[in-house]
Amino acid sequence: MRRSRGLTAALVLSLAGAGTGIGLVLMPQASAITAPVAFTADNLPTWQPNGIVWSMAQANGTVFAGGTFSAVRPPDGAAGTEQEAVNFVALDAATGNPTSCKLAFTIGDGSATVRTLVVSKDKKTLYAGGYFGAVNGTPVSSLAAIDIATCTPRAAFHPSVPATVRALAVTDDTLYVGGDFGTVEGQTRERFAAVDAASGALRPFVANADEPGRAIEVSNDGKNVLLGGDFFSVNGANTHALAVVNATTGAVAKTYTTIPSNSVVKDISADATGYYTGSEGSGGGVFDGRIGLNTDFSEKWRDRCLGATQYVLPYDGVLYSSSHAHDCSTELEYPDGKRHFLLAQPTDHTGAAPAPVGGFVRGPHKLGWFPTANDGLGEGIGPRVMSVAEKNDVKYMWVGGEFTLINGKPQQALTRFASTGDVGAPTTPVVSAASVKPGEAQVRWRTSYDADDSKLTYRIYRNGSATPAATVKADSLEFERPQASWVDTTVKAGQSYSYRVTATDAAGNTSALSASVSVTVPSSVQSYPNQVRADGAELYWRYDDTVSPYVADSSAGGNTGGVQLNAPALRQTPGAVSGTSTAMGFNGTSQQVYSDHRQTVGNAFTMETWFKTGTTRGGKLIGFGSNTDRSSGSYDRHLYMTNTGRLVFGVSNGSARTVATGLFDTYNDNKWHHVVATQGAGGITLYVDGQKKDALNAASTQTYAGYWHIGGDNLTGWPSRPTSSFFAGQLDETAVYPTALTEAQVKNHYTLAKAPTDTVSKVSATEDTYINQGAPSTAYGTSGSLAVRGTSAYETYLRFNLPAAPAGQVLKSAALQVKTTTQTGAGTADTVSVVPVTGTWSGAGTTFNTKPTLGTTPLGTLAGVADGSAVHNVELDTAAVSAVLGSSYSLGLTSTGTDPLWIWSSEATAADGIPQLVLTFGAK
């Protein structure tokens, strides 16, 4: 039997370096993959059959595979290298190569097939069942015993089974058989039977079923046998698809009536803590998932994912399963969509079991193990069977079935994964950064995906430094990739900072560095976004993103990012709120953003957004729905526009309840408008542009797991339904709160959005050069780098075309930003001064002999620069820079020491390498 050990997990919050960390994180694991998963998702080279593998077993480092095929070929599939393999192949668990054991399962009429394999407890005998009449020419009848040591069929073992055998289980002395047959050895044994494991003689065990048997497992104490299949009765007792019978007599010990009539049990497995079943069904209301049973055969949990579970294998506290699970909505995991062919989940809930839903306790959560496959041949099921073998202290998970692809590459019917050798790196994080007040910058990223590591380590690098500023650990799964974030609390007002992030798995595989993102810290609090955060937004999308498909969450918690669908237009200007924020544009036919985090929403919430449109086809601005990139089946808590430009807010507790703006209150006028919808104890309320428009005493709504949608989703059946469910126009500053905002809070948000805020101008150097005392006649105006030193002298000159202050604003801060080069020793131990250039100079003609005059009063200083290419900021005298706004202005960089500083010039290829001034303007 397959046995399991317990598992544990420790949860901590981890951070190293400057600032503070945000998010749920986990301690490092000793193994190279995230425990309790025991295998990598990296498939190993394996010989592959030319058909379908239906069954597997293993003994002493050899894996036996049976099915419907005629040959096997090496992993590269080279022509002319096939070996004959008639419905059976034995392979070395460690190499994936065929062994010397050759068995041919044949039949005189029709196509032979091997449907089930099991090894005796002493590892000496391999039992095979299926539909065949001979093994290597030795006559048998769909059931055979093979001596493993000699790889020969045991001629004395030949019970007569006149139809397909689909399931086997063995004890020390008894072989239990399930299938399509009605007799064994000429005696009535309908679909289940037992024979002597040595001689094949029929046992008195009788468990007659009315439909095929597909699965058998002996109980841990050997006193009972669990039966699975299509049946509706066993020995006349009403029980569908699953039953427990006495191991000696076959008398029914426990019946089951909770599996739907259109579903069957395909497999049963056991570990020390219980039993596990896999089911498939056809039609509506099916059960396609897995059931966990206690040792007394009572149900402990039920995983109702849809997708035809074929096999279940408990190993080291984890239940591995093969299926094509495409919808795990009932398990609060992923909605109907992509097929997941191989899954792993704990055999038991690691904490308190969730409350029953619909009379069943949900299954344990999925673990981070996601090798990919495809439907493949035959019925298009994909993987069908699994087995764990060990050799040379390495454990191997073997998988067989109908698939023709594994992890996106050709591999037919057989593959394997090892307990060591994880080589797959996580995906590269997609990063953004923002700051709404002095003294802090929020760096956030969509957590990466790794097929066998769900607990990843992220390193945040600031200003190009090779040393991380912080380390954060965070969880992610393929279908659950919440935003992670870190707050840098060492930043200074008026200065710009750049960040890059990497993801590393437990084996040390590290992603590429993310693209560099930059942020300028404001010199004063940005009123509107700061208030949204202070009022408790748990989702806050500002749409300042520069790349698809990620939308950053600017809320204080920072874990509900979004995913762009069908490429909405980015960085639309002007945005709704004063300052630098941009908006997102939607085409009204297919574009939207959905939240990257599945959740349930209670009876208290607020939705807030800004919009601008001229559409006459309406559309959904924001709403909640049960799916992501497909039209939701459950949908409400939404704001939508009618064809005439009115706004409707609706919730449902079984029937739609809505509030709306007046008949003449229309908002498709191509102007920015602020809309807020709330639900709380007082009911639902709709506000537009800070004014209360309508309210209704509707204090409750339906509860389901889902996702926030912006720009579109289902509106079928709702009042005044517009022509289009998708919104055509621009959206900005979308926020969701877990409480109902008050009328005063709503009005305050609208007012703050109009308040003046700081603006930032980044001015790149238009010309630069340096002079070298050691080459007094040489001009360096086209050099890719610039130098500063006291003795022997290097001086650098930079020219900027400064803008005038915006109307009604003054310069509040100024900083010079430069980046050290990648050459060894680019940093300096000396202090570098930034001074005005009072004489004339040019990049093409200025040399040491013709160098300009410099001012004597520094505008700012840089007290030493560490080696390594990184961005550095120098705060400048605001009054001095303010006096020269609107003109061409030159700065010189000088030093008195002997250690040179090397920085990139305006010829730098990286944008953050070009010297620039960062100018922050604000109200007088």
Short mmCIF file of C-alpha atoms in Angstrom, two decimals, residues 180-586:
data_model
loop_
_atom_site.label_atom_id
_atom_site.label_comp_id
_atom_site.label_asym_id
_atom_site.label_seq_id
_atom_site.Cartn_x
_atom_site.Cartn_y
_atom_site.Cartn_z
CA ASP A 180 -16.42 -6.23 -16.81
CA PHE A 181 -16.78 -9.99 -16.28
CA GLY A 182 -19.84 -11.91 -15.02
CA THR A 183 -18.10 -15.19 -14.20
CA VAL A 184 -14.68 -16.41 -13.09
CA GLU A 185 -13.71 -20.06 -13.55
CA GLY A 186 -17.26 -20.64 -14.79
CA GLN A 187 -18.82 -19.52 -11.51
CA THR A 188 -20.87 -16.38 -11.03
CA ARG A 189 -18.70 -13.47 -9.98
CA GLU A 190 -20.20 -10.27 -11.29
CA ARG A 191 -17.56 -7.55 -11.78
CA PHE A 192 -15.58 -8.44 -8.63
CA ALA A 193 -13.85 -11.63 -7.51
CA ALA A 194 -10.93 -12.98 -5.49
CA VAL A 195 -8.45 -15.75 -6.31
CA ASP A 196 -5.59 -17.41 -4.52
CA ALA A 197 -2.50 -15.30 -5.13
CA ALA A 198 -0.31 -18.36 -5.73
CA SER A 199 -2.52 -20.86 -7.57
CA GLY A 200 -5.25 -18.68 -9.04
CA ALA A 201 -7.94 -20.83 -7.46
CA LEU A 202 -11.25 -19.04 -6.99
CA ARG A 203 -11.97 -17.78 -3.46
CA PRO A 204 -15.46 -17.84 -1.89
CA PHE A 205 -15.46 -14.01 -1.90
CA VAL A 206 -18.69 -12.77 -3.56
CA ALA A 207 -19.35 -9.06 -4.21
CA ASN A 208 -21.64 -9.04 -7.23
CA ALA A 209 -22.15 -5.60 -8.80
CA ASP A 210 -24.56 -4.56 -11.53
CA GLU A 211 -22.09 -2.44 -13.53
CA PRO A 212 -18.31 -2.62 -14.23
CA GLY A 213 -15.74 -2.57 -11.47
CA ARG A 214 -12.84 -0.15 -11.97
CA ALA A 215 -10.99 0.10 -8.65
CA ILE A 216 -10.04 -2.08 -5.64
CA GLU A 217 -8.08 -1.29 -2.49
CA VAL A 218 -7.59 -3.52 0.57
CA SER A 219 -8.11 -1.81 3.93
CA ASN A 220 -5.10 -1.12 6.09
CA ASP A 221 -6.03 -3.87 8.55
CA GLY A 222 -6.79 -6.37 5.75
CA LYS A 223 -10.32 -6.98 7.01
CA ASN A 224 -12.19 -5.12 4.27
CA VAL A 225 -11.95 -4.25 0.61
CA LEU A 226 -13.01 -0.95 -0.97
CA LEU A 227 -14.67 -1.31 -4.38
CA GLY A 228 -15.08 1.39 -7.01
CA GLY A 229 -16.74 1.50 -10.40
CA ASP A 230 -19.93 2.26 -12.29
CA PHE A 231 -22.27 0.09 -10.19
CA PHE A 232 -25.47 1.04 -8.38
CA SER A 233 -25.70 -2.07 -6.21
CA VAL A 234 -23.39 -4.64 -4.63
CA ASN A 235 -24.87 -7.92 -3.45
CA GLY A 236 -28.28 -6.28 -3.79
CA ALA A 237 -27.43 -3.34 -1.50
CA ASN A 238 -28.05 0.14 -2.86
CA THR A 239 -24.64 1.78 -3.23
CA HIS A 240 -23.32 3.79 -6.14
CA ALA A 241 -19.73 3.86 -7.43
CA LEU A 242 -18.18 3.06 -4.03
CA ALA A 243 -18.66 0.32 -1.45
CA VAL A 244 -16.80 -1.43 1.38
CA VAL A 245 -17.10 -5.21 1.66
CA ASN A 246 -15.75 -7.93 3.90
CA ALA A 247 -12.36 -9.14 2.63
CA THR A 248 -13.22 -12.81 3.15
CA THR A 249 -16.88 -13.12 2.21
CA GLY A 250 -17.59 -10.02 0.15
CA ALA A 251 -20.52 -9.09 2.40
CA VAL A 252 -21.33 -5.39 2.19
CA ALA A 253 -19.96 -3.46 5.16
CA LYS A 254 -20.66 0.15 4.06
CA THR A 255 -22.64 1.76 1.26
CA TYR A 256 -22.43 5.20 -0.34
CA THR A 257 -25.19 7.23 -1.96
CA THR A 258 -23.60 10.69 -2.20
CA ILE A 259 -21.76 10.26 -5.50
CA PRO A 260 -23.97 11.54 -8.37
CA SER A 261 -25.52 8.90 -10.60
CA ASN A 262 -23.67 10.22 -13.67
CA SER A 263 -20.25 9.76 -12.02
CA VAL A 264 -18.07 6.71 -11.42
CA VAL A 265 -15.02 5.89 -9.27
CA LYS A 266 -11.91 5.27 -11.37
CA ASP A 267 -9.30 4.65 -8.65
CA ILE A 268 -8.90 4.01 -4.92
CA SER A 269 -5.65 4.32 -2.97
CA ALA A 270 -4.66 4.20 0.69
CA ASP A 271 -2.16 5.53 3.18
CA ALA A 272 -1.89 5.07 6.94
CA THR A 273 -4.43 7.84 7.63
CA GLY A 274 -7.20 6.85 5.24
CA TYR A 275 -8.38 6.15 1.70
CA TYR A 276 -8.68 8.30 -1.42
CA THR A 277 -10.86 7.99 -4.47
CA GLY A 278 -10.76 9.53 -7.94
CA SER A 279 -13.95 10.01 -9.96
CA GLU A 280 -15.09 11.07 -13.39
CA GLY A 281 -18.52 11.88 -14.71
CA SER A 282 -20.46 12.99 -17.74
CA GLY A 283 -23.12 15.68 -17.99
CA GLY A 284 -24.35 18.35 -15.61
CA GLY A 285 -23.91 18.10 -11.87
CA VAL A 286 -21.11 15.52 -12.09
CA PHE A 287 -18.51 14.70 -9.48
CA ASP A 288 -15.11 14.64 -11.19
CA GLY A 289 -12.82 15.04 -8.23
CA ARG A 290 -11.39 13.29 -5.21
CA ILE A 291 -12.72 12.08 -1.86
CA GLY A 292 -10.69 11.56 1.30
CA LEU A 293 -12.02 8.89 3.66
CA ASN A 294 -11.07 8.30 7.28
CA THR A 295 -9.81 4.90 8.41
CA ASP A 296 -13.41 4.05 9.42
CA PHE A 297 -14.45 4.77 5.78
CA SER A 298 -16.38 7.94 6.70
CA GLU A 299 -15.82 10.95 4.47
CA LYS A 300 -13.33 13.56 5.73
CA TRP A 301 -13.25 15.85 2.69
CA ARG A 302 -14.37 16.11 -0.92
CA ASP A 303 -12.53 18.00 -3.66
CA ARG A 304 -15.11 18.87 -6.31
CA CYS A 305 -12.81 20.18 -9.05
CA LEU A 306 -14.21 19.30 -12.46
CA GLY A 307 -12.01 17.33 -14.83
CA ALA A 308 -12.21 13.51 -14.79
CA THR A 309 -9.82 12.27 -12.09
CA GLN A 310 -8.19 9.03 -13.27
CA TYR A 311 -5.73 8.16 -10.52
CA VAL A 312 -4.86 9.11 -6.95
CA LEU A 313 -1.54 8.39 -5.25
CA PRO A 314 -0.90 9.37 -1.61
CA TYR A 315 2.82 9.73 -0.90
CA ASP A 316 4.57 11.38 2.06
CA GLY A 317 1.48 13.30 3.13
CA VAL A 318 0.61 14.50 -0.36
CA LEU A 319 -2.14 13.23 -2.63
CA TYR A 320 -0.93 13.34 -6.24
CA SER A 321 -3.61 12.98 -8.89
CA SER A 322 -3.92 12.73 -12.64
CA SER A 323 -6.89 14.34 -14.33
CA HIS A 324 -7.61 17.29 -16.56
CA ALA A 325 -9.02 19.49 -13.79
CA HIS A 326 -10.27 22.64 -15.50
CA ASP A 327 -12.59 24.15 -12.89
CA CYS A 328 -11.83 24.31 -9.16
CA SER A 329 -14.28 27.09 -8.37
CA THR A 330 -15.98 25.02 -5.66
CA GLU A 331 -12.61 24.70 -3.94
CA LEU A 332 -12.11 28.50 -4.07
CA GLU A 333 -9.11 28.02 -6.33
CA TYR A 334 -9.37 28.64 -10.08
CA PRO A 335 -12.41 29.12 -12.35
CA ASP A 336 -13.29 27.18 -15.47
CA GLY A 337 -10.48 27.50 -17.99
CA LYS A 338 -7.05 25.97 -18.43
CA ARG A 339 -6.69 22.21 -17.88
CA HIS A 340 -4.37 21.09 -15.07
CA PHE A 341 -3.39 17.48 -15.71
CA LEU A 342 -1.23 16.81 -12.65
CA LEU A 343 -2.07 18.12 -9.20
CA ALA A 344 -0.82 17.75 -5.64
CA GLN A 345 -2.60 18.51 -2.38
CA PRO A 346 -2.13 17.46 1.26
CA THR A 347 -3.88 14.24 2.20
CA ASP A 348 -5.43 16.10 5.11
CA HIS A 349 -6.18 19.70 6.01
CA THR A 350 -3.08 21.14 7.65
CA GLY A 351 -5.15 23.39 9.93
CA ALA A 352 -8.76 23.37 10.97
CA ALA A 353 -10.93 21.93 8.21
CA PRO A 354 -13.17 24.51 6.51
CA ALA A 355 -16.84 24.60 7.32
CA PRO A 356 -18.95 22.20 5.23
CA VAL A 357 -20.38 23.61 2.01
CA GLY A 358 -23.36 21.81 0.50
CA GLY A 359 -22.91 19.04 3.05
CA PHE A 360 -19.23 18.44 2.16
CA VAL A 361 -15.94 19.67 3.54
CA ARG A 362 -13.74 21.14 0.79
CA GLY A 363 -10.58 19.31 -0.13
CA PRO A 364 -7.15 20.46 1.07
CA HIS A 365 -5.63 23.32 -0.92
CA LYS A 366 -3.51 22.60 -3.99
CA LEU A 367 0.24 22.60 -3.57
CA GLY A 368 2.86 24.09 -5.88
CA TRP A 369 3.41 21.22 -8.31
CA PHE A 370 2.23 21.85 -11.86
CA PRO A 371 3.94 19.85 -14.62
CA THR A 372 1.94 20.37 -17.81
CA ALA A 373 0.59 17.77 -20.22
CA ASN A 374 -2.08 17.64 -22.92
CA ASP A 375 -5.21 15.64 -23.78
CA GLY A 376 -3.33 13.41 -26.18
CA LEU A 377 -4.70 10.29 -27.87
CA GLY A 378 -7.72 8.04 -27.40
CA GLU A 379 -10.36 9.66 -25.24
CA GLY A 380 -8.22 12.78 -24.79
CA ILE A 381 -7.98 12.31 -21.04
CA GLY A 382 -4.26 13.05 -20.65
CA PRO A 383 -2.44 11.31 -17.75
CA ARG A 384 -4.13 8.14 -16.47
CA VAL A 385 -1.84 6.43 -13.97
CA MET A 386 1.04 7.17 -11.56
CA SER A 387 3.68 5.26 -9.62
CA VAL A 388 6.58 6.12 -7.31
CA ALA A 389 9.80 4.11 -7.61
CA GLU A 390 13.11 4.51 -5.79
CA LYS A 391 16.63 3.72 -6.93
CA ASN A 392 20.03 4.80 -5.61
CA ASP A 393 18.32 6.91 -2.91
CA VAL A 394 16.46 8.98 -5.51
CA LYS A 395 12.69 8.80 -5.75
CA TYR A 396 10.93 9.01 -9.10
CA MET A 397 7.33 9.88 -9.86
CA TRP A 398 6.31 8.05 -13.04
CA VAL A 399 3.23 9.09 -14.99
CA GLY A 400 1.53 7.25 -17.85
CA GLY A 401 -1.47 7.94 -20.04
CA GLU A 402 -2.63 9.32 -23.37
CA PHE A 403 -0.62 12.56 -23.43
CA THR A 404 1.78 13.48 -26.23
CA LEU A 405 3.29 16.59 -24.62
CA ILE A 406 4.92 17.16 -21.23
CA ASN A 407 5.94 20.65 -20.18
CA GLY A 408 5.28 21.82 -23.71
CA LYS A 409 7.62 19.35 -25.43
CA PRO A 410 6.88 16.07 -27.26
CA GLN A 411 6.71 13.10 -24.88
CA GLN A 412 4.19 10.32 -25.36
CA ALA A 413 2.46 8.12 -22.81
CA LEU A 414 5.28 7.94 -20.22
CA THR A 415 7.25 10.51 -18.26
CA ARG A 416 8.94 10.80 -14.88
CA PHE A 417 10.02 13.35 -12.31
CA ALA A 418 12.72 13.05 -9.63
CA SER A 419 13.00 14.06 -5.99
CA THR A 420 16.20 16.00 -6.78
CA GLY A 421 17.60 18.12 -9.58
CA ASP A 422 15.22 21.07 -9.71
CA VAL A 423 16.49 23.20 -12.61
CA GLY A 424 13.53 25.42 -13.48
CA ALA A 425 13.86 29.08 -12.48
CA PRO A 426 10.84 31.17 -11.45
CA THR A 427 9.34 33.59 -13.93
CA THR A 428 10.79 37.10 -13.91
CA PRO A 429 8.82 39.46 -11.65
CA VAL A 430 6.90 42.33 -13.22
CA VAL A 431 7.62 45.33 -11.02
CA SER A 432 6.31 48.85 -10.45
CA ALA A 433 7.00 51.53 -7.85
CA ALA A 434 5.05 54.47 -6.48
CA SER A 435 5.25 57.11 -3.77
CA VAL A 436 2.46 59.30 -2.43
CA LYS A 437 4.27 60.99 0.46
CA PRO A 438 7.78 61.92 1.56
CA GLY A 439 9.85 59.25 3.25
CA GLU A 440 8.45 56.15 1.62
CA ALA A 441 8.29 54.41 -1.75
CA GLN A 442 6.24 51.29 -2.37
CA VAL A 443 7.86 48.66 -4.60
CA ARG A 444 5.38 46.01 -5.73
CA TRP A 445 5.41 43.07 -8.07
CA ARG A 446 3.22 40.24 -9.23
CA THR A 447 4.58 37.17 -7.49
CA SER A 448 6.42 34.84 -9.83
CA TYR A 449 5.43 31.34 -10.88
CA ASP A 450 7.56 28.27 -10.39
CA ALA A 451 6.14 24.86 -11.29
CA ASP A 452 7.47 23.10 -8.17
CA ASP A 453 8.22 25.90 -5.69
CA SER A 454 5.36 27.87 -4.20
CA LYS A 455 7.45 29.75 -1.62
CA LEU A 456 9.89 32.05 -3.39
CA THR A 457 12.50 34.54 -2.20
CA TYR A 458 12.50 37.99 -3.77
CA ARG A 459 15.49 40.34 -3.68
CA ILE A 460 14.95 44.04 -4.30
CA TYR A 461 17.89 46.00 -5.76
CA ARG A 462 17.85 49.79 -5.53
CA ASN A 463 19.56 52.23 -7.90
CA GLY A 464 21.44 49.49 -9.72
CA SER A 465 23.28 48.24 -6.65
CA ALA A 466 24.55 44.65 -6.72
CA THR A 467 23.58 44.27 -3.04
CA PRO A 468 19.86 43.83 -2.33
CA ALA A 469 18.18 46.56 -0.31
CA ALA A 470 15.68 44.02 1.00
CA THR A 471 14.67 40.37 0.84
CA VAL A 472 11.02 39.29 0.96
CA LYS A 473 9.54 35.78 0.91
CA ALA A 474 6.07 35.24 -0.55
CA ASP A 475 3.76 32.42 -1.64
CA SER A 476 2.35 31.92 -5.13
CA LEU A 477 0.70 29.21 -7.21
CA GLU A 478 0.09 29.07 -10.92
CA PHE A 479 -3.50 30.24 -10.45
CA GLU A 480 -2.94 32.40 -7.37
CA ARG A 481 -0.24 35.03 -7.80
CA PRO A 482 -0.99 37.84 -5.35
CA GLN A 483 0.97 41.04 -5.45
CA ALA A 484 3.91 41.26 -3.05
CA SER A 485 5.35 44.57 -1.96
CA TRP A 486 8.04 46.26 0.10
CA VAL A 487 8.12 49.79 1.42
CA ASP A 488 11.42 51.62 1.21
CA THR A 489 11.46 54.02 4.18
CA THR A 490 14.93 55.45 3.56
CA VAL A 491 14.03 57.53 0.50
CA LYS A 492 14.29 61.31 0.46
CA ALA A 493 11.76 63.84 -0.82
CA GLY A 494 12.41 65.19 -4.30
CA GLN A 495 14.79 62.39 -5.31
CA SER A 496 14.32 59.59 -7.83
CA TYR A 497 15.02 55.92 -7.17
CA SER A 498 15.08 52.88 -9.42
CA TYR A 499 14.35 49.28 -8.44
CA ARG A 500 14.77 45.79 -9.89
CA VAL A 501 13.62 42.48 -8.40
CA THR A 502 14.61 38.82 -8.80
CA ALA A 503 12.82 35.64 -7.69
CA THR A 504 14.72 32.61 -6.36
CA ASP A 505 13.38 29.14 -5.59
CA ALA A 506 14.46 26.76 -2.82
CA ALA A 507 17.05 25.14 -5.10
CA GLY A 508 18.73 28.47 -5.80
CA ASN A 509 17.39 28.85 -9.35
CA THR A 510 17.03 32.61 -9.89
CA SER A 511 15.00 34.53 -12.43
CA ALA A 512 16.40 37.29 -14.58
CA LEU A 513 16.37 40.77 -13.10
CA SER A 514 13.09 42.52 -13.69
CA ALA A 515 12.97 45.60 -15.85
CA SER A 516 14.09 48.69 -13.97
CA VAL A 517 11.30 50.90 -12.61
CA SER A 518 11.76 54.35 -11.14
CA VAL A 519 9.84 56.61 -8.80
CA THR A 520 10.27 60.19 -7.64
CA VAL A 521 9.42 60.81 -4.00
CA PRO A 522 7.12 63.83 -3.63
CA SER A 523 8.10 66.74 -1.42
CA SER A 524 4.63 66.84 0.13
CA VAL A 525 1.76 64.41 0.66
CA GLN A 526 -0.37 63.69 -2.41
CA SER A 527 -3.77 64.30 -0.85
CA TYR A 528 -6.11 62.14 -2.92
CA PRO A 529 -4.20 58.83 -3.08
CA ASN A 530 -3.05 59.22 0.52
CA GLN A 531 -6.68 59.57 1.67
CA VAL A 532 -7.83 56.55 -0.38
CA ARG A 533 -5.18 54.48 1.39
CA ALA A 534 -6.01 55.99 4.79
CA ASP A 535 -9.71 55.21 4.36
CA GLY A 536 -8.85 51.51 4.06
CA ALA A 537 -8.89 50.62 0.35
CA GLU A 538 -7.93 46.96 -0.05
CA LEU A 539 -7.64 47.34 -3.83
CA TYR A 540 -6.38 50.55 -5.39
CA TRP A 541 -5.52 50.60 -9.10
CA ARG A 542 -4.10 53.93 -10.31
CA TYR A 543 -3.33 52.73 -13.88
CA ASP A 544 0.17 54.20 -14.00
CA ASP A 545 1.52 50.89 -15.28
CA THR A 546 3.96 50.94 -18.17
CA VAL A 547 3.76 47.31 -19.33
CA SER A 548 1.12 44.64 -19.90
CA PRO A 549 -0.48 42.58 -18.46
CA TYR A 550 0.06 43.58 -14.82
CA VAL A 551 -1.86 46.28 -12.93
CA ALA A 552 -0.30 47.36 -9.64
CA ASP A 553 -2.21 47.68 -6.39
CA SER A 554 -1.35 50.91 -4.55
CA SER A 555 -3.34 50.08 -1.41
CA ALA A 556 -1.46 49.97 1.88
CA GLY A 557 -1.82 46.18 2.00
CA GLY A 558 -0.73 45.91 -1.61
CA ASN A 559 -1.68 42.32 -2.51
CA THR A 560 -4.55 42.60 -5.02
CA GLY A 561 -2.95 43.27 -8.35
CA GLY A 562 -4.81 43.05 -11.62
CA VAL A 563 -4.41 41.34 -14.99
CA GLN A 564 -5.09 43.19 -18.23
CA LEU A 565 -7.18 41.27 -20.76
CA ASN A 566 -6.83 42.02 -24.48
CA ALA A 567 -4.42 44.93 -23.97
CA PRO A 568 -6.26 48.04 -22.77
CA ALA A 569 -4.50 51.29 -23.68
CA LEU A 570 -1.94 52.34 -21.06
CA ARG A 571 -0.96 55.74 -19.63
CA GLN A 572 -3.79 57.80 -21.06
CA THR A 573 -3.49 61.50 -20.23
CA PRO A 574 -4.67 63.60 -18.63
CA GLY A 575 -5.78 61.42 -15.75
CA ALA A 576 -8.70 62.15 -13.49
CA VAL A 577 -6.71 63.39 -10.50
CA SER A 578 -4.42 66.42 -10.39
CA GLY A 579 -0.75 65.53 -10.73
CA THR A 580 1.09 62.82 -12.65
CA SER A 581 -1.38 59.92 -12.52
CA THR A 582 -2.48 58.45 -15.85
CA ALA A 583 -5.61 56.54 -16.89
CA MET A 584 -6.38 53.34 -18.80
CA GLY A 585 -8.41 53.19 -22.03
CA PHE A 586 -10.94 50.47 -22.92
#
